[in-house]
Amino acid sequence: MAIYTPLSASDREIRLLLLDAGSDDDVLRCNLDVALSYAWGSRSDRVDIELNGEPFSITRNLHAALKRLRYRDKTRTLWVDAVCIDQADNNEKAVQVALMSDIYSRTARCLIWLGEEPDVPVPTVSPDQAQKVNDLILETDKFLAGLMEQFEQGGGEMAGFADTLRQSMQGAHKDIGPDDFRITRTRPCSWYGDGRDIATLDAAATDPGSVQDSIFHAFALFRMLAQDRHLDQIPYLQQEETEGGSSIGTYNTNARRAAHWLASRDWWSRVWTVQECILPRESTVVYGPVETPWRCLLDGILNFLRHRDSCCATVSGVHDMLNFHVETLPELRAIRQLRDAGVPISLTHLLRKFRQRDASNHRDKVYALLPLVTEWYGGGPLAPSYSKSVVQVYTETMVSMIRASRSLDILYRPPEANVDKRLPGLPTWVLDLSHPLAAGGTLDRFEYQLPLYNASAGTPAQIEVLDNGKILALEGLRIDRIKRASTFQAYLHSVHQDSWKDTLKWWAAVAEEELDASADGRLDAFWRTICGDTVATTSPHSDTAALTLRRAASSYDQSDFNKWCAVNDLPELVSGLSTLSPPEGDDGPNLGGAISHVIRATTQQRRFIISQGNRMGLVPNIAVKEFPEPDEIFVFPGGKAPIILRSVGVKEIPGRGASTCYTLLGECYLHGVMNGEGMQGFESEKQTVYIV
């Protein structure tokens, strides 16, 4: 153990604790005050501090944290990874990274540093961000104009769809104009999460005009939510009467905008911060001169969700508030709850859930999550190694997880938007974690829907890896090819009601044109396809809304689907009514919102297809009918769902000779084969498939 003194400026010093592999619990308990969790910041934006009498370079963000966190009356001891781990020594990093879970688990407290308050007012949306949004709008307009031109040239129903789409898109967006709202310096404040906050909250309520101190009001908002108040009793969530009619008051809007700005700090987007806010027994959020318990933010958002989806659902505008917090905080708390309850957590689950986060070193997209894994399927945990290339790390991680779990689950993921920007040399079957990828609303499809399928009839995965990790070889059975793929996929999730309605109608028309089945049978298969043959449960089994929980669909659910169609004026989709009893364990009929949620989650980033075997399905939006021949659908042992592959021609396989090779497009839903039906005749008809 070595102790460093990094600052010689005013106030008392901070000591940084360097731990070696032999450090024990006593060292941590006696010497470690807190561990620091922060976003590293730009490598080019650095400043020197004094470390053991010598200059040492750190980021400005860390420098601001060390200055702010010093005690005035005594020495403080911290553990900070950027200084306490030699970042230039790959061997030391590998050893020290393995210790981080112990450090954060045993520390008395973790400080979550969101950043220093600005010296001068800053806009909530930077000029670069505004320009990117405007560029995206222009690109979207150009794409839609070209697409609608193609529709119009097609005549008939295609032209009618184009006209409907054009009308629904009118006024959909406006150019981003000037915004004079700024984030300014705020008052020092400690939020305790208990009765000591009452006086401060009273002061906030009596000072609504203090919009220049919007950060203070943002923290007051979270504290009021943590008190479990009804949403219409929280002034920050209410509409205010202003001259000229009812509108959201500046005071309320600015508090919420400041809350969003806090949640857009770099700390929230870094992958290392996941374990740093889950493992510690106690954490405190620090922003400049403000401190609040981490549990205050968690409790506040969970209370907000519960009220929003039940007693306070009718509060005006409530479903458009605090969206980033709703998406981020509950998932962090959920992982903590799973660990505390002893529920196994796989690396596959964590990679999928936190893939949207980033890291300065791309290897850390895997290594930062290892301390949270509790399910290694009987094998040993992966060991960090910074001497390996990023491609090696990602490939070996995939192979290790498939072989240990004997499952292909890790192959199932949302399609990558920028396929051309994949790491050079990375096979298509390997996750490219180097580019942060938001799930785009599809995450619960992989977490809650996929486990209900059993396309491989429970047979375990067996794989070979050839050509130094470039080729995945596995035995599979081709069960179908795409015959017709819908042109439309993006509009199902448009904010414009008519666009996604017309998409569903078009999909139903495609099914009617292509299939000879009876109307009742076709419509039954259609509604089950667009729901993924699953429905959302209505029983709340968690702190948040229950819509993400799933069970297999039954004939009973047809009536709920039909009611949803009636409400949304979609008679073309109505299937036969059912009078069956609800499935055991379900509390009652699904609400229209539950049906809508399942359809949207199931079809997100999907195309509707008819296969050559006359099956309905939903495939990744990059799948097509011809390229130059139809994409193919396979089932493989260890796979819960069929997989879409695209032939890339005959290639030489080292040690195997010439054979057709494929690229991986993703998993799919193919009606009628999701429960092992496609595995019939597997042993006699299987083939070795090579994925590159």
XYZ file of C-alpha atoms in Angstrom:
692
model
C 0.000 0.000 0.000
C 1.325 3.435 -0.914
C -0.237 6.814 -0.139
C 0.026 9.792 -2.453
C -0.583 13.488 -1.816
C -1.835 14.970 -5.087
C -2.722 18.530 -4.083
C -0.748 21.161 -2.284
C -3.191 24.025 -2.659
C -5.335 25.522 0.103
C -7.437 23.432 2.497
C -6.330 20.002 3.647
C -4.752 17.451 1.361
C -6.314 14.429 -0.301
C -4.541 11.109 -0.039
C -4.984 8.576 -2.798
C -4.827 4.928 -1.846
C -2.875 2.517 -4.016
C -3.892 -1.104 -3.372
C -2.074 -4.220 -4.501
C -3.437 -7.697 -5.126
C -2.729 -8.653 -1.512
C -4.801 -5.870 0.020
C -7.247 -7.254 2.556
C -10.510 -6.159 4.085
C -8.768 -4.442 6.998
C -6.831 -2.180 4.636
C -10.024 -1.166 2.890
C -11.976 -0.606 6.087
C -9.257 1.335 7.886
C -7.895 3.479 5.097
C -10.499 3.923 2.403
C -12.901 6.773 3.085
C -14.665 6.688 -0.270
C -14.174 5.550 -3.847
C -14.805 8.070 -6.590
C -16.965 7.382 -9.647
C -16.655 9.921 -12.427
C -16.425 10.253 -16.202
C -12.840 10.414 -17.380
C -13.270 13.252 -19.844
C -11.186 14.116 -22.882
C -7.605 12.873 -23.015
C -6.573 16.166 -24.598
C -8.184 18.306 -21.891
C -5.723 17.768 -19.050
C -4.067 19.622 -16.207
C -1.100 18.863 -13.942
C -1.392 18.268 -10.211
C 1.351 17.653 -7.667
C 1.798 13.975 -6.869
C 4.498 13.136 -4.290
C 6.184 16.394 -5.174
C 6.157 15.678 -8.907
C 3.768 16.878 -11.651
C 1.143 14.352 -12.700
C -1.359 14.797 -15.541
C -5.086 14.218 -14.949
C -8.271 15.331 -16.709
C -9.834 18.656 -15.800
C -12.954 16.814 -14.698
C -10.980 14.816 -12.111
C -9.076 17.929 -11.081
C -12.368 19.727 -10.410
C -13.603 16.757 -8.378
C -10.471 16.626 -6.193
C -10.669 20.352 -5.520
C -14.340 20.180 -4.618
C -14.140 17.017 -2.474
C -11.373 18.094 -0.083
C -12.270 18.474 3.564
C -11.395 21.806 5.134
C -10.642 20.438 8.593
C -8.952 17.068 7.980
C -7.245 14.874 5.424
C -9.471 12.789 3.171
C -8.538 9.397 1.703
C -9.902 8.472 -1.732
C -9.466 5.699 -4.266
C -9.421 7.069 -7.819
C -8.739 4.656 -10.656
C -7.009 7.137 -12.997
C -4.267 7.810 -10.439
C -4.211 4.645 -8.339
C -3.844 2.364 -11.373
C -0.884 2.798 -13.724
C -2.793 3.337 -16.952
C 0.352 2.829 -19.046
C 1.038 -0.663 -17.682
C -1.282 -3.254 -19.273
C -0.299 -5.977 -16.819
C -1.002 -3.799 -13.795
C -4.296 -2.653 -15.303
C -5.413 -6.263 -15.731
C -4.654 -7.026 -12.072
C -6.130 -3.821 -10.724
C -9.324 -4.044 -12.803
C -9.971 -7.400 -11.143
C -9.764 -5.642 -7.744
C -12.263 -2.915 -8.552
C -15.301 -4.966 -7.569
C -13.771 -5.521 -4.108
C -12.977 -1.842 -3.747
C -16.450 -0.631 -4.662
C -18.190 -3.397 -2.725
C -16.301 -2.777 0.517
C -15.863 0.972 0.478
C -17.850 2.875 3.077
C -19.271 5.190 0.433
C -18.975 5.984 -3.250
C -19.063 9.536 -4.541
C -20.758 9.877 -7.921
C -19.247 12.992 -9.470
C -21.491 14.491 -12.168
C -19.240 17.486 -12.754
C -18.482 21.027 -11.666
C -20.959 23.866 -12.099
C -20.132 26.168 -15.015
C -18.195 29.373 -14.430
C -20.305 31.087 -17.081
C -23.867 30.240 -18.206
C -24.026 27.370 -20.710
C -26.878 26.309 -23.032
C -28.633 23.018 -22.357
C -28.289 22.124 -26.038
C -24.860 22.821 -27.487
C -24.528 24.256 -31.008
C -23.036 20.933 -32.162
C -26.006 18.990 -30.806
C -28.480 21.389 -32.432
C -26.681 21.082 -35.769
C -26.692 17.271 -35.597
C -30.442 17.271 -34.973
C -31.074 19.617 -37.895
C -28.818 17.517 -40.145
C -30.749 14.391 -39.151
C -34.058 16.128 -39.917
C -32.804 17.144 -43.357
C -31.567 13.622 -44.115
C -34.897 12.171 -42.977
C -36.848 14.615 -45.141
C -34.718 13.708 -48.149
C -35.209 9.980 -47.572
C -38.971 10.324 -47.097
C -39.316 12.488 -50.212
C -37.562 9.853 -52.317
C -39.589 7.037 -50.775
C -42.918 8.784 -51.316
C -41.944 9.473 -54.928
C -41.456 5.729 -55.410
C -44.845 5.054 -53.821
C -46.570 7.543 -56.104
C -45.002 5.968 -59.182
C -46.442 2.631 -58.076
C -49.987 4.004 -58.326
C -53.079 2.523 -56.678
C -52.799 1.753 -52.968
C -49.119 2.696 -52.972
C -49.964 6.229 -54.087
C -52.717 6.418 -51.480
C -50.280 5.409 -48.758
C -47.855 8.104 -49.894
C -50.606 10.729 -49.693
C -51.576 9.626 -46.169
C -47.952 9.651 -45.091
C -47.376 13.129 -46.502
C -50.389 14.525 -44.658
C -49.376 12.923 -41.362
C -45.852 14.303 -41.659
C -46.976 17.891 -42.151
C -45.836 19.942 -39.202
C -43.986 16.976 -37.725
C -40.953 19.080 -36.935
C -39.607 22.584 -37.003
C -36.060 23.875 -37.277
C -34.429 24.360 -33.916
C -34.564 28.031 -33.135
C -32.574 30.123 -30.668
C -32.796 29.026 -27.044
C -31.954 31.542 -24.345
C -32.214 29.120 -21.404
C -28.856 28.619 -19.691
C -27.435 26.502 -16.887
C -25.911 28.819 -14.305
C -24.086 28.485 -11.005
C -26.221 27.123 -8.185
C -26.378 27.484 -4.425
C -24.530 25.020 -2.136
C -26.996 22.478 -0.836
C -27.013 19.078 0.849
C -30.120 16.976 0.271
C -30.316 14.321 2.955
C -33.326 12.302 1.895
C -35.041 12.714 5.265
C -36.831 15.312 7.396
C -33.892 17.700 7.267
C -34.913 18.532 3.682
C -38.306 19.960 4.617
C -37.104 23.507 5.257
C -35.169 23.527 1.994
C -38.184 22.247 0.069
C -40.360 24.910 1.636
C -37.858 27.497 0.482
C -37.962 26.081 -3.040
C -41.757 26.220 -3.076
C -41.775 29.859 -1.978
C -39.152 30.920 -4.513
C -40.541 29.777 -7.877
C -39.121 32.786 -9.667
C -35.558 31.646 -9.085
C -35.236 30.224 -12.598
C -31.593 31.278 -12.787
C -30.961 28.685 -10.104
C -32.662 25.901 -12.042
C -30.249 23.179 -10.881
C -31.418 23.724 -7.304
C -35.020 23.301 -8.432
C -34.082 20.156 -10.392
C -32.810 18.524 -7.194
C -35.902 19.764 -5.362
C -38.001 17.989 -7.997
C -36.268 14.659 -7.329
C -36.614 15.122 -3.586
C -40.361 15.744 -3.885
C -40.703 12.635 -6.036
C -38.766 10.634 -3.434
C -41.332 11.750 -0.836
C -43.900 9.751 -2.829
C -46.153 12.731 -3.487
C -48.902 12.523 -6.062
C -47.670 14.087 -9.284
C -50.338 16.787 -9.296
C -48.984 17.908 -5.896
C -45.508 18.608 -7.280
C -45.362 22.123 -8.734
C -42.578 21.214 -11.179
C -44.913 18.749 -12.934
C -47.953 21.016 -13.127
C -49.204 23.289 -15.836
C -49.474 26.954 -14.933
C -51.936 29.573 -16.029
C -50.175 32.318 -17.942
C -51.436 35.281 -19.914
C -52.984 34.094 -23.139
C -54.079 30.708 -21.860
C -52.751 27.572 -20.243
C -49.127 26.587 -20.834
C -46.174 25.089 -19.072
C -44.697 27.823 -16.940
C -41.069 28.852 -17.344
C -40.331 27.968 -13.728
C -41.537 24.384 -14.135
C -40.058 23.862 -17.580
C -36.613 25.089 -16.590
C -36.477 22.819 -13.551
C -37.224 19.798 -15.740
C -34.792 20.934 -18.407
C -32.097 21.294 -15.784
C -32.909 17.775 -14.540
C -32.450 16.476 -18.068
C -29.207 18.422 -18.441
C -27.870 16.781 -15.258
C -28.749 13.391 -16.727
C -26.868 14.222 -19.920
C -23.530 14.586 -18.127
C -20.829 12.190 -19.318
C -21.050 10.074 -16.150
C -24.335 8.568 -17.347
C -22.895 7.388 -20.666
C -19.750 5.622 -19.386
C -19.720 1.860 -18.936
C -17.415 1.876 -15.885
C -19.949 3.845 -13.883
C -22.402 0.930 -14.009
C -20.587 -1.171 -11.414
C -19.575 1.942 -9.500
C -23.179 2.811 -8.701
C -24.404 -0.771 -8.189
C -21.732 -2.375 -5.985
C -21.217 0.209 -3.170
C -23.332 -0.072 -0.039
C -23.969 3.662 -0.085
C -23.492 6.299 -2.764
C -23.809 10.066 -2.905
C -24.382 12.122 -6.041
C -22.262 15.257 -6.178
C -22.699 18.088 -8.643
C -20.528 21.088 -7.870
C -21.707 22.378 -4.470
C -24.768 20.065 -4.310
C -24.949 16.619 -2.693
C -27.842 14.178 -2.559
C -28.152 10.466 -1.735
C -28.165 8.172 -4.780
C -31.254 6.492 -3.339
C -33.071 9.841 -3.556
C -32.806 9.757 -7.353
C -33.728 6.061 -7.508
C -36.721 6.344 -5.199
C -37.893 9.495 -6.935
C -37.971 7.958 -10.412
C -39.533 4.705 -9.231
C -42.261 6.662 -7.448
C -42.735 8.765 -10.569
C -43.215 5.619 -12.686
C -45.679 4.067 -10.262
C -47.806 7.225 -10.033
C -47.559 7.957 -13.761
C -48.866 4.528 -14.716
C -51.651 4.357 -12.137
C -53.274 7.024 -9.997
C -51.666 10.016 -11.754
C -51.892 8.782 -15.346
C -54.165 11.682 -16.321
C -51.802 14.451 -15.207
C -51.267 16.566 -18.302
C -47.995 15.915 -20.125
C -46.698 13.460 -17.532
C -45.833 10.760 -20.096
C -43.414 13.121 -21.841
C -41.459 14.064 -18.711
C -38.157 12.721 -17.325
C -37.839 10.146 -20.104
C -34.075 9.750 -19.828
C -34.278 9.122 -16.092
C -37.101 6.627 -16.592
C -34.979 4.654 -19.073
C -31.737 4.742 -17.062
C -32.269 4.648 -13.297
C -34.646 1.658 -12.983
C -32.320 -0.610 -14.965
C -29.438 0.218 -12.612
C -31.597 -0.526 -9.590
C -32.855 -3.744 -11.192
C -29.318 -5.149 -11.487
C -28.655 -4.294 -7.836
C -31.870 -6.052 -6.818
C -30.990 -9.167 -8.826
C -27.585 -9.343 -7.152
C -29.052 -8.835 -3.694
C -31.647 -11.552 -4.347
C -29.053 -14.013 -5.613
C -30.596 -14.182 -9.095
C -28.000 -15.280 -11.686
C -26.807 -12.481 -13.965
C -25.040 -13.464 -17.183
C -22.562 -11.421 -19.183
C -24.930 -11.750 -22.158
C -27.633 -9.934 -20.177
C -25.264 -7.142 -19.120
C -23.747 -6.631 -22.569
C -27.216 -6.292 -24.031
C -28.497 -3.938 -21.335
C -25.510 -1.572 -21.233
C -24.363 -1.676 -24.830
C -25.321 1.982 -25.297
C -22.600 3.050 -22.854
C -19.095 3.965 -23.953
C -15.507 3.546 -22.787
C -12.208 5.180 -23.697
C -10.675 1.722 -24.115
C -13.005 -0.461 -26.196
C -11.914 -3.573 -24.277
C -13.587 -2.087 -21.218
C -17.004 -2.512 -22.837
C -16.532 -6.110 -21.625
C -14.132 -5.760 -18.704
C -16.132 -3.079 -16.872
C -19.105 -5.456 -16.605
C -17.251 -8.560 -15.384
C -17.604 -7.691 -11.657
C -21.409 -7.738 -12.028
C -21.594 -11.227 -13.549
C -22.835 -13.927 -11.168
C -23.608 -16.668 -13.727
C -20.597 -18.257 -15.423
C -22.398 -21.554 -16.141
C -19.930 -23.602 -14.142
C -16.865 -22.176 -15.864
C -14.387 -19.653 -14.553
C -14.848 -15.908 -15.030
C -13.155 -14.125 -17.899
C -9.835 -12.522 -17.006
C -9.008 -9.015 -18.296
C -6.037 -8.789 -20.660
C -5.085 -5.469 -22.200
C -2.395 -7.099 -24.334
C -5.084 -8.596 -26.585
C -6.562 -6.685 -29.500
C -10.124 -5.417 -29.281
C -11.188 -7.911 -31.980
C -9.628 -10.740 -29.945
C -11.399 -9.643 -26.763
C -14.820 -9.424 -28.419
C -14.414 -12.702 -30.335
C -13.117 -14.693 -27.360
C -15.905 -13.290 -25.176
C -18.554 -14.491 -27.646
C -17.009 -17.955 -27.967
C -16.571 -18.316 -24.223
C -20.192 -17.379 -23.492
C -21.633 -19.724 -26.145
C -19.528 -22.678 -25.017
C -20.151 -22.113 -21.315
C -23.910 -21.539 -21.597
C -24.393 -23.908 -24.582
C -26.798 -21.265 -25.836
C -26.789 -18.913 -28.831
C -28.486 -16.117 -26.881
C -25.493 -13.807 -27.282
C -26.002 -13.886 -31.077
C -29.418 -12.272 -30.651
C -29.186 -8.487 -30.597
C -30.615 -5.369 -32.235
C -29.223 -4.768 -35.748
C -26.319 -2.378 -36.027
C -27.133 0.880 -37.758
C -23.669 1.413 -39.261
C -22.572 -1.978 -40.562
C -19.882 -0.332 -42.690
C -18.259 1.120 -39.561
C -17.675 -2.216 -37.824
C -14.215 -2.903 -36.475
C -11.974 -4.129 -39.309
C -11.610 -7.895 -39.166
C -14.582 -8.436 -36.826
C -16.867 -11.283 -38.032
C -20.572 -10.526 -38.377
C -21.444 -13.052 -35.644
C -19.385 -11.118 -33.076
C -20.910 -8.156 -31.252
C -19.183 -4.902 -32.180
C -19.240 -3.166 -28.822
C -16.898 -0.386 -29.923
C -19.851 1.711 -31.100
C -22.465 2.518 -28.430
C -25.825 1.235 -29.600
C -29.146 2.117 -28.026
C -31.644 -0.715 -28.072
C -34.238 1.554 -29.694
C -37.146 0.160 -27.712
C -36.299 -3.479 -28.502
C -34.612 -4.456 -25.242
C -37.608 -6.087 -23.614
C -38.057 -8.219 -26.742
C -34.721 -9.866 -25.957
C -35.098 -9.893 -22.180
C -38.706 -10.978 -21.716
C -40.012 -12.328 -25.036
C -37.101 -14.388 -26.318
C -36.957 -16.723 -23.268
C -40.522 -17.858 -24.065
C -39.410 -19.435 -27.352
C -37.784 -22.835 -27.910
C -37.044 -23.077 -31.633
C -34.238 -25.608 -31.094
C -36.419 -27.909 -28.941
C -33.983 -27.600 -26.059
C -30.948 -29.047 -27.839
C -27.658 -27.486 -26.631
C -25.361 -25.417 -28.829
C -22.197 -26.959 -30.235
C -19.804 -24.740 -32.165
C -16.413 -24.745 -33.809
C -14.289 -21.668 -34.397
C -12.070 -21.750 -37.468
C -9.446 -19.590 -39.146
C -8.205 -17.948 -35.930
C -11.660 -16.863 -34.831
C -12.849 -15.538 -38.182
C -15.382 -18.285 -38.926
C -18.113 -19.741 -36.715
C -19.050 -23.274 -37.778
C -22.191 -24.908 -36.437
C -24.681 -27.515 -37.558
C -28.053 -26.174 -38.573
C -31.147 -26.764 -40.642
C -32.449 -24.351 -43.255
C -36.198 -24.242 -42.725
C -37.276 -21.429 -45.061
C -36.427 -18.431 -47.226
C -37.989 -14.995 -47.552
C -40.573 -14.825 -50.346
C -41.952 -11.330 -49.792
C -40.698 -8.615 -47.475
C -42.675 -5.493 -46.683
C -41.176 -2.218 -47.842
C -42.493 -0.496 -44.741
C -40.928 -0.853 -41.325
C -40.063 2.588 -39.934
C -43.556 4.050 -39.859
C -44.995 1.602 -37.384
C -43.337 3.642 -34.644
C -44.031 7.098 -35.974
C -45.556 9.566 -33.581
C -48.259 10.005 -36.201
C -51.115 7.629 -35.529
C -52.181 7.205 -39.151
C -48.690 6.165 -40.317
C -48.345 3.072 -38.173
C -52.026 2.215 -38.647
C -51.528 2.214 -42.408
C -48.426 0.082 -42.008
C -50.384 -2.566 -40.104
C -53.140 -2.456 -42.711
C -50.567 -2.902 -45.464
C -49.015 -5.863 -43.664
C -52.444 -7.467 -43.303
C -53.111 -6.874 -47.018
C -49.796 -8.528 -47.916
C -50.768 -11.581 -45.860
C -54.168 -11.723 -47.560
C -52.626 -11.507 -51.034
C -49.986 -14.150 -50.428
C -51.781 -16.794 -48.369
C -54.549 -19.202 -49.265
C -55.499 -19.944 -45.665
C -59.036 -19.280 -44.449
C -59.752 -15.761 -43.214
C -60.033 -16.838 -39.595
C -56.810 -18.836 -39.675
C -54.925 -16.087 -41.456
C -56.049 -13.373 -39.063
C -55.232 -15.531 -36.062
C -51.704 -16.096 -37.377
C -51.392 -12.394 -38.196
C -52.226 -11.027 -34.741
C -50.009 -13.629 -33.108
C -47.153 -12.660 -35.441
C -47.283 -8.935 -34.777
C -47.450 -9.693 -31.019
C -44.687 -12.272 -31.278
C -47.283 -14.751 -29.946
C -46.840 -13.161 -26.517
C -48.779 -10.704 -24.410
C -47.896 -8.404 -21.550
C -49.010 -9.479 -18.121
C -51.129 -7.127 -16.062
C -49.843 -8.192 -12.654
C -47.273 -5.734 -11.215
C -44.303 -7.844 -10.158
C -41.791 -5.017 -9.898
C -41.417 -1.404 -8.845
C -42.089 -0.233 -12.378
C -44.898 -0.775 -14.864
C -45.633 -4.413 -15.649
C -45.879 -4.000 -19.413
C -42.421 -5.448 -20.002
C -43.321 -8.796 -18.408
C -44.515 -11.416 -20.876
C -46.289 -14.732 -21.145
C -47.251 -16.877 -24.119
C -50.395 -15.752 -25.914
C -53.544 -17.855 -25.814
C -56.856 -17.928 -27.669
C -58.329 -15.958 -24.780
C -56.201 -12.960 -25.739
C -57.912 -12.619 -29.122
C -60.752 -10.685 -27.555
C -58.351 -8.147 -26.056
C -56.612 -7.786 -29.401
C -59.964 -7.254 -31.101
C -60.899 -4.565 -28.571
C -57.593 -2.848 -29.293
C -58.337 -3.001 -33.037
C -61.781 -1.489 -32.442
C -60.367 1.381 -30.416
C -57.776 2.086 -33.131
C -60.190 1.693 -36.071
C -58.437 -1.371 -37.488
C -61.281 -3.743 -38.461
C -59.053 -5.404 -41.098
C -57.018 -7.001 -38.292
C -59.875 -8.386 -36.186
C -59.660 -12.116 -35.501
C -62.345 -14.472 -34.224
C -63.687 -13.677 -30.760
C -63.049 -16.020 -27.880
C -65.001 -16.825 -24.755
C -62.285 -18.871 -23.072
C -61.206 -18.289 -19.490
C -58.034 -16.273 -18.833
C -54.780 -18.215 -18.378
C -54.004 -19.258 -14.833
C -51.993 -16.658 -12.946
C -53.128 -13.685 -15.031
C -55.139 -11.069 -13.175
C -57.523 -10.295 -15.983
C -57.890 -8.971 -19.528
C -54.988 -7.041 -21.009
C -55.517 -3.348 -21.366
C -55.263 -1.686 -24.768
C -52.017 -0.069 -23.664
C -50.513 -3.493 -22.963
C -51.449 -4.807 -26.420
C -50.079 -1.660 -28.026
C -46.835 -1.958 -26.051
C -46.267 -5.567 -27.106
C -46.954 -4.853 -30.779
C -44.607 -1.903 -30.846
C -41.826 -3.708 -28.958
C -42.185 -6.818 -31.127
C -42.169 -4.979 -34.457
C -39.558 -2.342 -33.639
C -36.819 -2.365 -36.313
C -38.620 -5.249 -38.060
C -40.035 -6.029 -41.492
C -43.101 -8.173 -42.015
C -42.458 -11.112 -44.342
C -44.144 -14.032 -46.014
C -41.754 -16.966 -46.369
C -41.511 -19.421 -49.233
C -43.189 -21.890 -46.892
C -46.126 -19.457 -46.577
C -45.352 -18.558 -42.982
C -45.733 -15.054 -41.572
C -42.762 -13.566 -39.805
C -40.898 -10.535 -38.531
C -37.263 -10.200 -39.550
C -34.538 -7.564 -38.996
C -35.119 -4.525 -41.157
C -31.887 -5.222 -43.047
C -33.265 -8.547 -44.319
C -34.591 -8.511 -47.895
C -36.154 -10.808 -50.472
C -33.183 -10.826 -52.844
C -29.500 -10.014 -52.324
C -29.095 -11.324 -55.036
C -31.051 -14.326 -53.755
C -33.495 -14.558 -50.843
C -32.119 -14.387 -47.313
C -32.350 -17.745 -45.575
C -33.845 -18.825 -42.260
C -32.094 -21.469 -40.141
C -32.616 -23.164 -36.806
C -29.573 -24.149 -34.759
C -29.158 -26.173 -31.565
C -28.975 -23.767 -28.633
C -31.122 -21.153 -30.380
C -34.385 -19.966 -28.895
C -35.422 -18.353 -32.192
C -34.592 -18.907 -35.883
C -31.690 -16.943 -37.358
C -31.600 -15.022 -40.652
C -28.443 -15.547 -42.731
C -27.308 -14.045 -46.028
C -25.168 -15.990 -48.462
C -21.911 -14.275 -49.455
C -20.874 -16.952 -51.922
C -18.452 -19.844 -51.893
C -15.222 -19.328 -49.960
C -12.294 -21.510 -49.014
C -12.605 -22.826 -45.452
C -9.187 -23.683 -43.932
C -8.979 -27.450 -43.604
C -12.519 -27.950 -44.963
C -12.358 -26.964 -48.615
C -14.717 -24.651 -50.518
C -18.159 -24.047 -49.056
C -20.948 -21.472 -49.029
C -20.464 -18.855 -46.322
C -22.990 -16.561 -44.672
C -23.206 -13.309 -42.770
C -25.429 -13.003 -39.713
C -28.386 -10.620 -39.974
C -30.069 -11.478 -36.651
C -32.862 -13.520 -35.113
C -36.451 -13.524 -36.316
C -39.983 -14.556 -35.442
C -41.405 -17.117 -37.875
C -44.917 -18.213 -36.988
C -45.318 -21.938 -36.480
C -41.689 -22.844 -35.786
C -40.978 -21.077 -32.495
C -41.522 -24.138 -30.303
C -39.279 -26.711 -31.925
C -41.420 -27.574 -34.956
C -38.547 -26.675 -37.308
C -36.247 -29.260 -35.702
C -38.168 -32.197 -37.182
C -35.811 -34.154 -39.408
C -32.816 -32.239 -38.071
C -30.454 -35.212 -37.762
C -31.066 -36.429 -41.313
C -31.113 -33.028 -43.044
C -28.674 -30.882 -41.027
C -25.733 -29.159 -42.673
C -22.599 -27.434 -41.477
C -23.062 -23.682 -41.747
C -20.118 -21.285 -41.877
C -20.743 -17.717 -40.652
C -18.052 -15.130 -41.367
